Short mmCIF file of C-alpha atoms in Angstrom, two decimals:
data_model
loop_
_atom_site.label_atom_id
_atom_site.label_comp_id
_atom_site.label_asym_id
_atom_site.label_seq_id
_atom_site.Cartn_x
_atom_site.Cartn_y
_atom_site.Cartn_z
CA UNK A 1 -6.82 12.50 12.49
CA UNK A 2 -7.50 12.77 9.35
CA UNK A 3 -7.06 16.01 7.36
CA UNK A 4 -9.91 17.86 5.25
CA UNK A 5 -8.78 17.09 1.83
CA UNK A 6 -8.94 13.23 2.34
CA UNK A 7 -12.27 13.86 3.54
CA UNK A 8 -13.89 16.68 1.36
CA UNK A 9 -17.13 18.67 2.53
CA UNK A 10 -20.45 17.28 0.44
CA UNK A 11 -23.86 18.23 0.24
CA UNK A 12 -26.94 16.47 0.53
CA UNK A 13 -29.91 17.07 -1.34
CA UNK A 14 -33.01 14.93 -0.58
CA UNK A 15 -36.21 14.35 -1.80
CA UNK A 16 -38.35 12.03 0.58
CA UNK A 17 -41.05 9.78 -0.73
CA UNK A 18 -44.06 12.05 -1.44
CA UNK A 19 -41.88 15.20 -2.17
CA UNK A 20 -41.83 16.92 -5.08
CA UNK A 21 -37.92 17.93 -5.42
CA UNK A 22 -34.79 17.53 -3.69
CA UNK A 23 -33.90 19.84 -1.00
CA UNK A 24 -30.98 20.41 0.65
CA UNK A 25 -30.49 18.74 3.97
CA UNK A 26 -27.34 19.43 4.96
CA UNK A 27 -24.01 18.60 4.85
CA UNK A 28 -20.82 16.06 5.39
CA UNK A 29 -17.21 14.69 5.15
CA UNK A 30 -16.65 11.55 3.13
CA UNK A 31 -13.54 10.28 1.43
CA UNK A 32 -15.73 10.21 -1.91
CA UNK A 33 -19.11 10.32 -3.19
CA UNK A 34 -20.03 6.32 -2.56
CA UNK A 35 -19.38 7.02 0.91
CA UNK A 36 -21.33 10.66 1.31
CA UNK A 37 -24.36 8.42 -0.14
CA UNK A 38 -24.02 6.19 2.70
CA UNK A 39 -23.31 8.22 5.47
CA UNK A 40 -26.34 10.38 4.19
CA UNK A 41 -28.57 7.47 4.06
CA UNK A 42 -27.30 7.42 7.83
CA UNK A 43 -27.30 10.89 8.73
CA UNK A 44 -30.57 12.51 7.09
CA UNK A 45 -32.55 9.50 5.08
CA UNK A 46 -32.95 6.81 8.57
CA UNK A 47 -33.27 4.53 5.82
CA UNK A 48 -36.61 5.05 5.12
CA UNK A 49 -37.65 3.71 1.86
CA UNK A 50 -38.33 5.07 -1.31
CA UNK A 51 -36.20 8.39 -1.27
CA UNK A 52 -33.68 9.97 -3.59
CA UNK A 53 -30.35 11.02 -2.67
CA UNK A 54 -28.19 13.55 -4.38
CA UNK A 55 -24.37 14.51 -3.14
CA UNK A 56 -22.49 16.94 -4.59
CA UNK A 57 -19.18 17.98 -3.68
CA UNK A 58 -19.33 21.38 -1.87
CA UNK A 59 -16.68 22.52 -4.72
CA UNK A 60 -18.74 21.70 -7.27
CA UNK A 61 -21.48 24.32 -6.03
CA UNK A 62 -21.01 28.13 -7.32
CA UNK A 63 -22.95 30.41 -4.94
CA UNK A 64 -24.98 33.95 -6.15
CA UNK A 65 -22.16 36.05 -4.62
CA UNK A 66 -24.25 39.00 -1.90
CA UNK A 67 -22.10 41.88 -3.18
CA UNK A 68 -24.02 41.46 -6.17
CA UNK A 69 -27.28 40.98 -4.64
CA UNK A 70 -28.90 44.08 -5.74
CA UNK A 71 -28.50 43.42 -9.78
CA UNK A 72 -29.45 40.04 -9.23
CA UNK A 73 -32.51 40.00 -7.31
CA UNK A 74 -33.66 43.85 -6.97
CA UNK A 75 -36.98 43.38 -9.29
CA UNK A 76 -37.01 47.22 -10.55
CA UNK A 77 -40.13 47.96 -9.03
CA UNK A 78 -40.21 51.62 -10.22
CA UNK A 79 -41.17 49.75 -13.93
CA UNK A 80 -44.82 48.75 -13.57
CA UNK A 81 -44.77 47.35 -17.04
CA UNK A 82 -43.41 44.55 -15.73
CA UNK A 83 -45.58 43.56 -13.44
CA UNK A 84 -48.81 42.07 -15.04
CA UNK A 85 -51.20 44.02 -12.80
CA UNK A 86 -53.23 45.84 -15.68
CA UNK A 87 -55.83 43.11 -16.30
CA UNK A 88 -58.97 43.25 -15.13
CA UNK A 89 -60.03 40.13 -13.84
CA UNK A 90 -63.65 38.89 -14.77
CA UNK A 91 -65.67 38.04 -11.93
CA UNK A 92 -66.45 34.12 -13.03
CA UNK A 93 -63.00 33.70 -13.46
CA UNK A 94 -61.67 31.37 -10.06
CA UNK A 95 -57.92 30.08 -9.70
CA UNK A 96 -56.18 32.91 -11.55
CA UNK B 1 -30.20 -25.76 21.68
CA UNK B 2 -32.69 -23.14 20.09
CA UNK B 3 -31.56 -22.09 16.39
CA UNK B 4 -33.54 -18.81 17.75
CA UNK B 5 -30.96 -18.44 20.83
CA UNK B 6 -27.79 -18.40 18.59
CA UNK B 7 -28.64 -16.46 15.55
CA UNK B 8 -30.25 -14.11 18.94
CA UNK B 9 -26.62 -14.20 20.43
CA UNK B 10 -24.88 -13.40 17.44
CA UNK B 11 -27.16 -10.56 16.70
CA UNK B 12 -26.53 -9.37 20.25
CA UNK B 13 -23.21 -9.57 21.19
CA UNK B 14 -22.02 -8.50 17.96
CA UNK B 15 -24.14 -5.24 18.92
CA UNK B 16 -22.34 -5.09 22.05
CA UNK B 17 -18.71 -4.82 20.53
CA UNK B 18 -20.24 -1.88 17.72
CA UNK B 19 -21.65 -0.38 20.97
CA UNK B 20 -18.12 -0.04 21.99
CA UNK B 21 -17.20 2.15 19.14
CA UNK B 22 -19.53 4.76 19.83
CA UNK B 23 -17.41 7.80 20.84
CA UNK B 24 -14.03 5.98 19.29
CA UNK B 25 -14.92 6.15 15.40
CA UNK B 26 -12.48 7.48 13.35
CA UNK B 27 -14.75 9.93 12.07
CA UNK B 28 -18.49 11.45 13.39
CA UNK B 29 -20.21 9.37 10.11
CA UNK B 30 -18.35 6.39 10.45
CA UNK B 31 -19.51 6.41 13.89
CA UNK B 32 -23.58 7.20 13.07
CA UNK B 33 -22.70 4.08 10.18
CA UNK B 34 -21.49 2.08 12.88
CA UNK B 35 -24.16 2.75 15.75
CA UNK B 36 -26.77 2.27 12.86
CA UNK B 37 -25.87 -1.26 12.45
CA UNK B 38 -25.49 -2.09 16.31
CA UNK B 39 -28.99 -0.68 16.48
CA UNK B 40 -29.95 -3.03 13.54
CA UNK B 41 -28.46 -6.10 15.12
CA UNK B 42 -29.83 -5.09 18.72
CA UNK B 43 -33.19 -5.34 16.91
CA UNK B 44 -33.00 -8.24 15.58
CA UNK B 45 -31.54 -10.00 19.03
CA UNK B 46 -34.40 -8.73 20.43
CA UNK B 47 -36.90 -10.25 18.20
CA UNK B 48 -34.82 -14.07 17.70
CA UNK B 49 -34.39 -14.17 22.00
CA UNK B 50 -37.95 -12.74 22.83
CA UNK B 51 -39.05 -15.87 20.83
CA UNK B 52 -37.00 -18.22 22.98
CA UNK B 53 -37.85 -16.40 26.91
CA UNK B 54 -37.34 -12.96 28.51
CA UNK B 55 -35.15 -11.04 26.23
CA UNK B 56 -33.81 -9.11 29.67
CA UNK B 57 -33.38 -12.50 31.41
CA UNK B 58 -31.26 -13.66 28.57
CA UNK B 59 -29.35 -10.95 27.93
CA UNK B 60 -27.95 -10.10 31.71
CA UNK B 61 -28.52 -13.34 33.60
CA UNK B 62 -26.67 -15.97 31.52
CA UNK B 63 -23.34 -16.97 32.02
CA UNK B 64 -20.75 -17.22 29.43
CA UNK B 65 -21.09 -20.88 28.72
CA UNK B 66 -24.78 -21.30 27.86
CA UNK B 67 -24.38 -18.09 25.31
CA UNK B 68 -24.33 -19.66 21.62
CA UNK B 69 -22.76 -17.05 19.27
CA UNK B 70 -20.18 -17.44 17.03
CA UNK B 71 -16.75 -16.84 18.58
CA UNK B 72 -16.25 -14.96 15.90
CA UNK B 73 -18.66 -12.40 16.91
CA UNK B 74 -17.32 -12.13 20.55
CA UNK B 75 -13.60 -10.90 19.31
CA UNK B 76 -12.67 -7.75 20.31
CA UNK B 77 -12.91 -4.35 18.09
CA UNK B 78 -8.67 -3.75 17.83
CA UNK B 79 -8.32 -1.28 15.30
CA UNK B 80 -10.81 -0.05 12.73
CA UNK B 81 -9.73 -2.71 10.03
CA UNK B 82 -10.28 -5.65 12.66
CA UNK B 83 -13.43 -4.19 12.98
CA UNK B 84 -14.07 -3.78 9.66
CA UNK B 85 -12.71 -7.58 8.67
CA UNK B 86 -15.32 -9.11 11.53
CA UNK B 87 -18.24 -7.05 9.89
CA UNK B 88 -17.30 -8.49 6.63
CA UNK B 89 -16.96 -12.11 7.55
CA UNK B 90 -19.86 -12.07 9.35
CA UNK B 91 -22.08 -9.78 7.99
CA UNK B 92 -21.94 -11.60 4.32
CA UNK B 93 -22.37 -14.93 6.04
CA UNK B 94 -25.79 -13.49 7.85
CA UNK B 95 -27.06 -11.89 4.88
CA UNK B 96 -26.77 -15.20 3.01
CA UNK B 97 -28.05 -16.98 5.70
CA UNK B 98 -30.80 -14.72 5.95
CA UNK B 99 -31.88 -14.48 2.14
CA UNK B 100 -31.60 -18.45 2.10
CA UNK B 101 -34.28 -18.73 5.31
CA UNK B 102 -35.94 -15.78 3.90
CA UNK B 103 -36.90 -17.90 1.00
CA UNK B 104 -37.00 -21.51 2.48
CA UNK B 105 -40.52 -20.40 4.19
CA UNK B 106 -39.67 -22.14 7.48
CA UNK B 107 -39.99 -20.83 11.14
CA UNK B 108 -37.82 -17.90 10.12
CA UNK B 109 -38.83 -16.67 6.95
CA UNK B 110 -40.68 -13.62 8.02
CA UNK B 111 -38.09 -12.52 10.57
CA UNK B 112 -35.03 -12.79 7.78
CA UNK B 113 -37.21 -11.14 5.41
CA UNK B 114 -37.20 -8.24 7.33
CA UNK B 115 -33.61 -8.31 8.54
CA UNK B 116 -32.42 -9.18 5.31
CA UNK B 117 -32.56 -5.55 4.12
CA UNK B 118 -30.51 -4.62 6.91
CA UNK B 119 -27.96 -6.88 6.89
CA UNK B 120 -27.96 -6.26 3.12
CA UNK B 121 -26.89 -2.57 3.84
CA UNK B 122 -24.49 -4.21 7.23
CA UNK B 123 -22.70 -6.07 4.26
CA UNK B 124 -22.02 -3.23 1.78
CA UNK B 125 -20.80 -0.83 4.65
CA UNK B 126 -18.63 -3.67 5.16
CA UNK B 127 -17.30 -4.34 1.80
CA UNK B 128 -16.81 -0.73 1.09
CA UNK B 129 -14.10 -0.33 3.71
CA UNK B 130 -12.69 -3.27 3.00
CA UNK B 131 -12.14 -2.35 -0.91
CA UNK B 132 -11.09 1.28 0.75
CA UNK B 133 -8.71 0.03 3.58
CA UNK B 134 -7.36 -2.40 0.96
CA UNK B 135 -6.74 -0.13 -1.47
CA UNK B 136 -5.82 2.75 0.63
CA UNK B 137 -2.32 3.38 1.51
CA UNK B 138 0.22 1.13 2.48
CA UNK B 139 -0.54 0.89 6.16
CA UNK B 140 -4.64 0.88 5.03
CA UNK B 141 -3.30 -2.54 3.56
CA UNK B 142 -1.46 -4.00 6.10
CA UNK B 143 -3.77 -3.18 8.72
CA UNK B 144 -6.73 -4.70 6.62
CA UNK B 145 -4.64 -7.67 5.46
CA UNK B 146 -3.93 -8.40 9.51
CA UNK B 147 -7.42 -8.22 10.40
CA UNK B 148 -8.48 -10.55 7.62
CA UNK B 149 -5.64 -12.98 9.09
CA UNK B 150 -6.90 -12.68 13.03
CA UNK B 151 -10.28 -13.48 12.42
CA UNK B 152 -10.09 -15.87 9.38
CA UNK B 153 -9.85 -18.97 11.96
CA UNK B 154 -12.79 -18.11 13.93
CA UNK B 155 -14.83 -18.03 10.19
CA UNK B 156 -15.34 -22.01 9.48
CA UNK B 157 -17.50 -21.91 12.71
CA UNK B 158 -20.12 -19.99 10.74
CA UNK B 159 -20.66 -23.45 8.65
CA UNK B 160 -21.45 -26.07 11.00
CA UNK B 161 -25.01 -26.77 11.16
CA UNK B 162 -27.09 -24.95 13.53
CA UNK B 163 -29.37 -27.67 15.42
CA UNK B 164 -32.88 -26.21 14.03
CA UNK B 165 -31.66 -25.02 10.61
CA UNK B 166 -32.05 -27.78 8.18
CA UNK B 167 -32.70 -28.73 4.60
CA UNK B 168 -36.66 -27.90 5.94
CA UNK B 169 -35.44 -24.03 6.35
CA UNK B 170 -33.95 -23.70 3.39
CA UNK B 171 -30.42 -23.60 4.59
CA UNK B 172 -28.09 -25.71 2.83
CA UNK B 173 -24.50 -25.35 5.05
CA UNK B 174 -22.04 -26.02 2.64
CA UNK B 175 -23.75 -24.48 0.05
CA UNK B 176 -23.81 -21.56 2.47
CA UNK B 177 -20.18 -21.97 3.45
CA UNK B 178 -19.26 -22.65 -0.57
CA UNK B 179 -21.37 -19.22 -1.71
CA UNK B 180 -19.27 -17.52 1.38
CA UNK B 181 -16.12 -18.16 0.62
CA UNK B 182 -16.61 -17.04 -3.14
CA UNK B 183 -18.53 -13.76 -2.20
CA UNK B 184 -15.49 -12.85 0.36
CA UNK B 185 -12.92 -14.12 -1.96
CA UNK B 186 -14.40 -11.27 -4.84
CA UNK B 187 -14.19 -8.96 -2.04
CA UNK B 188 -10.75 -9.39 -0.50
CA UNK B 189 -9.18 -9.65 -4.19
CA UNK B 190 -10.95 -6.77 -5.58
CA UNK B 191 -9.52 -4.84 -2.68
CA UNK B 192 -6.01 -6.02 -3.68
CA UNK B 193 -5.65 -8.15 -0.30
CA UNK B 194 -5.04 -11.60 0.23
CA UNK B 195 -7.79 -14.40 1.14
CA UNK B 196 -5.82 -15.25 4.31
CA UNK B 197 -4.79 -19.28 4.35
CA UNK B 198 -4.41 -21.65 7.45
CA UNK B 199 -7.32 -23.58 9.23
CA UNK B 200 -10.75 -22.42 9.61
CA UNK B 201 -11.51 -23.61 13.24
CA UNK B 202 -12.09 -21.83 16.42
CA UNK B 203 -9.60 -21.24 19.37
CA UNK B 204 -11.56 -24.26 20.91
CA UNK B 205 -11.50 -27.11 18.11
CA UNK B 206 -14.19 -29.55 20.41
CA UNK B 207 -17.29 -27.51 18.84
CA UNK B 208 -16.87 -23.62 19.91
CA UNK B 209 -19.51 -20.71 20.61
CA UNK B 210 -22.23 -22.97 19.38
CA UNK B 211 -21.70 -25.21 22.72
CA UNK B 212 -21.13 -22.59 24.94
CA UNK B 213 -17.08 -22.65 24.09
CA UNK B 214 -15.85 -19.20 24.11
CA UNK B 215 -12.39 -16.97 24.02
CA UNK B 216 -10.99 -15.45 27.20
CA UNK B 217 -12.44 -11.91 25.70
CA UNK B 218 -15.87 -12.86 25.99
CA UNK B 219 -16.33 -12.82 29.97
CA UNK B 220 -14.87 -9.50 30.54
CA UNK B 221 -17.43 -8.34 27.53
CA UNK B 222 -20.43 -9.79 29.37
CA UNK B 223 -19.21 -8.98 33.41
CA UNK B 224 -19.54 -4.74 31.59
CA UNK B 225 -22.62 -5.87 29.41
CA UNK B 226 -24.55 -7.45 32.52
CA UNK B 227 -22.85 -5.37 35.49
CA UNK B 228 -25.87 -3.29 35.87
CA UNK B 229 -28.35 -5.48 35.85
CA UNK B 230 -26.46 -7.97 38.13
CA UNK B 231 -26.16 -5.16 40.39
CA UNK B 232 -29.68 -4.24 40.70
CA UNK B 233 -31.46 -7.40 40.02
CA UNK B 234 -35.19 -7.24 39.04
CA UNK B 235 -34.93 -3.27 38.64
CA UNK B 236 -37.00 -1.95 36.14
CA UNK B 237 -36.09 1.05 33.51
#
């Protein structure tokens, strides 16, 4: 069997025909990134036509860490100034 | 004989022997890479034999000798760079084939046009190991090297004219063989190998597959493939 470092972890991002952005799909092994294409053509594409296909290397990826989740993401709600909520909206006024 | 039958028995016993993989792949995306293409090729049997009869009928009922694949295609899977040196010799042979009756406009044209994309991506998968086995590691290379050797006498076969498949198709057999050989040659040396030498004829030099002429391996393939059906004759699922 093969060990883990000849066959490195990747992720797969794609974004399908109609969509908007890539998203991520999942993951796989693959001895390098020509091969993660085409095993995630395989595994999460079925071929159809006309998507996009992004791989990165797991390694590559630096995560948010969730120690530091509350001085990342907390959004301070105790200053209202920050929050545009002090307009009044005129009635006419659709799609705001 | 039907050009439809043995580009239909290629197609399907070639499935057969990827079938065989599925559980055995060296890794869980070779083996979704490899299933893909059996699925492909099971596809496109289905298509080619429905046009000659019953696809069931011809699948599980026929005996060895009036099956017209390549012998190539019958050999067994050995190891993964046997495998991998069967896909390549066949697979760039169909998808020239294919493109050239794609765009001769004959009786074909519309079904290669649609396999052609698929045996486009059957040829790449191919190619990529080949350039990866090759230039792997030393066994990679020897391994590759002596699948390239077993096979390479089964590959002339591909090049003899199929009754059906003339100038009128758009299939031109030793221009075929001719773009072949250069297309694997690129290949094999790019993947520091080395195009094997010796005679390009089948185990069975009076024709081969073509006329029903197959290797000992074939029978016990087809006594599994058709056991079932054999079995329980006229049986539907």
């Amino acid at each position: 069997m093969t060990s883990s470092t000849d066959w490195p972890l990747w992720e797969v991002f794609v974004r399908s025909r109609r969509g908007l952005s890539h998203t991520h799909a999942g993951s796989l092994h693959a001895p390098d990134a020509e091969m993660a294409l085409r095993n995630a053509r395989d595994l999460y594409t079925r071929r159809s036509e006309g998507v996009s296909i992004w791989v990165v290397p797991s390694t590559e990826i630096t995560a948010s860490s969730p120690d530091e989740k509350d001085s990342f993401f907390e959004p301070a709600a105790d200053k209202p100034y920050r929050h545009p909520t002090f307009y009044e909206i005129p009635d006419g006024v659709k799609h705001l | 004989m039907s050009a439809a039958l043995a580009l239909g028995d290629d197609a399907l016993v070639l499935s057969h022997r990827l079938g065989e993989w599925a559980g055995h792949a060296p890794v869980l995306e070779e083996e979704v890479a490899l299933a893909n293409i059996a699925l492909d090729l099971l596809g496109q049997a289905r298509v080619l034999l429905s046009l000659v009869g019953d696809e069931d009928e011809l699948a599980y009922l026929r005996e060895e000798r009036a099956f017209r694949n390549l012998q190539l295609v019958e050999q067994p899977n050995g190891d993964f760079a046997h495998t991998i040196a069967r896909q390549l010799y066949f697979s760039v042979h169909q998808h020239l084939l294919y493109e050239r009756l794609a765009a001769g406009g004959g009786e074909f044209a519309d079904l290669a046009a649609k396999a052609v994309k698929e045996v486009a991506y059957h040829r790449d998968h191919a190619e990529q190991w080949v350039l990866r086995l090759g230039d792997g590691t030393a066994e990679s290379h020897e391994r590759m090297q002596a699948g390239l050797e077993a096979l390479w006498r089964f590959t002339g076969e591909m090049f003899q004219p199929v009754e059906g498949l003339d100038a009128g198709s758009g299939v031109d057999w030793e221009e075929l063989g001719a773009a072949w050989l250069s297309a694997v040659t690129a290949t094999v040396e790019r993947a520091t190998l080395t195009l094997p030498t010796g005679p390009r004829t089948g185990a069975w030099a009076a024709g081969a597959g073509r006329q029903g002429l197959h290797t000992e391996p074939f029978g016990r393939m087809l006594a599994e493939m058709q056991h079932l059906h054999r079995s329980h004759p006229g049986a539907s699922w």
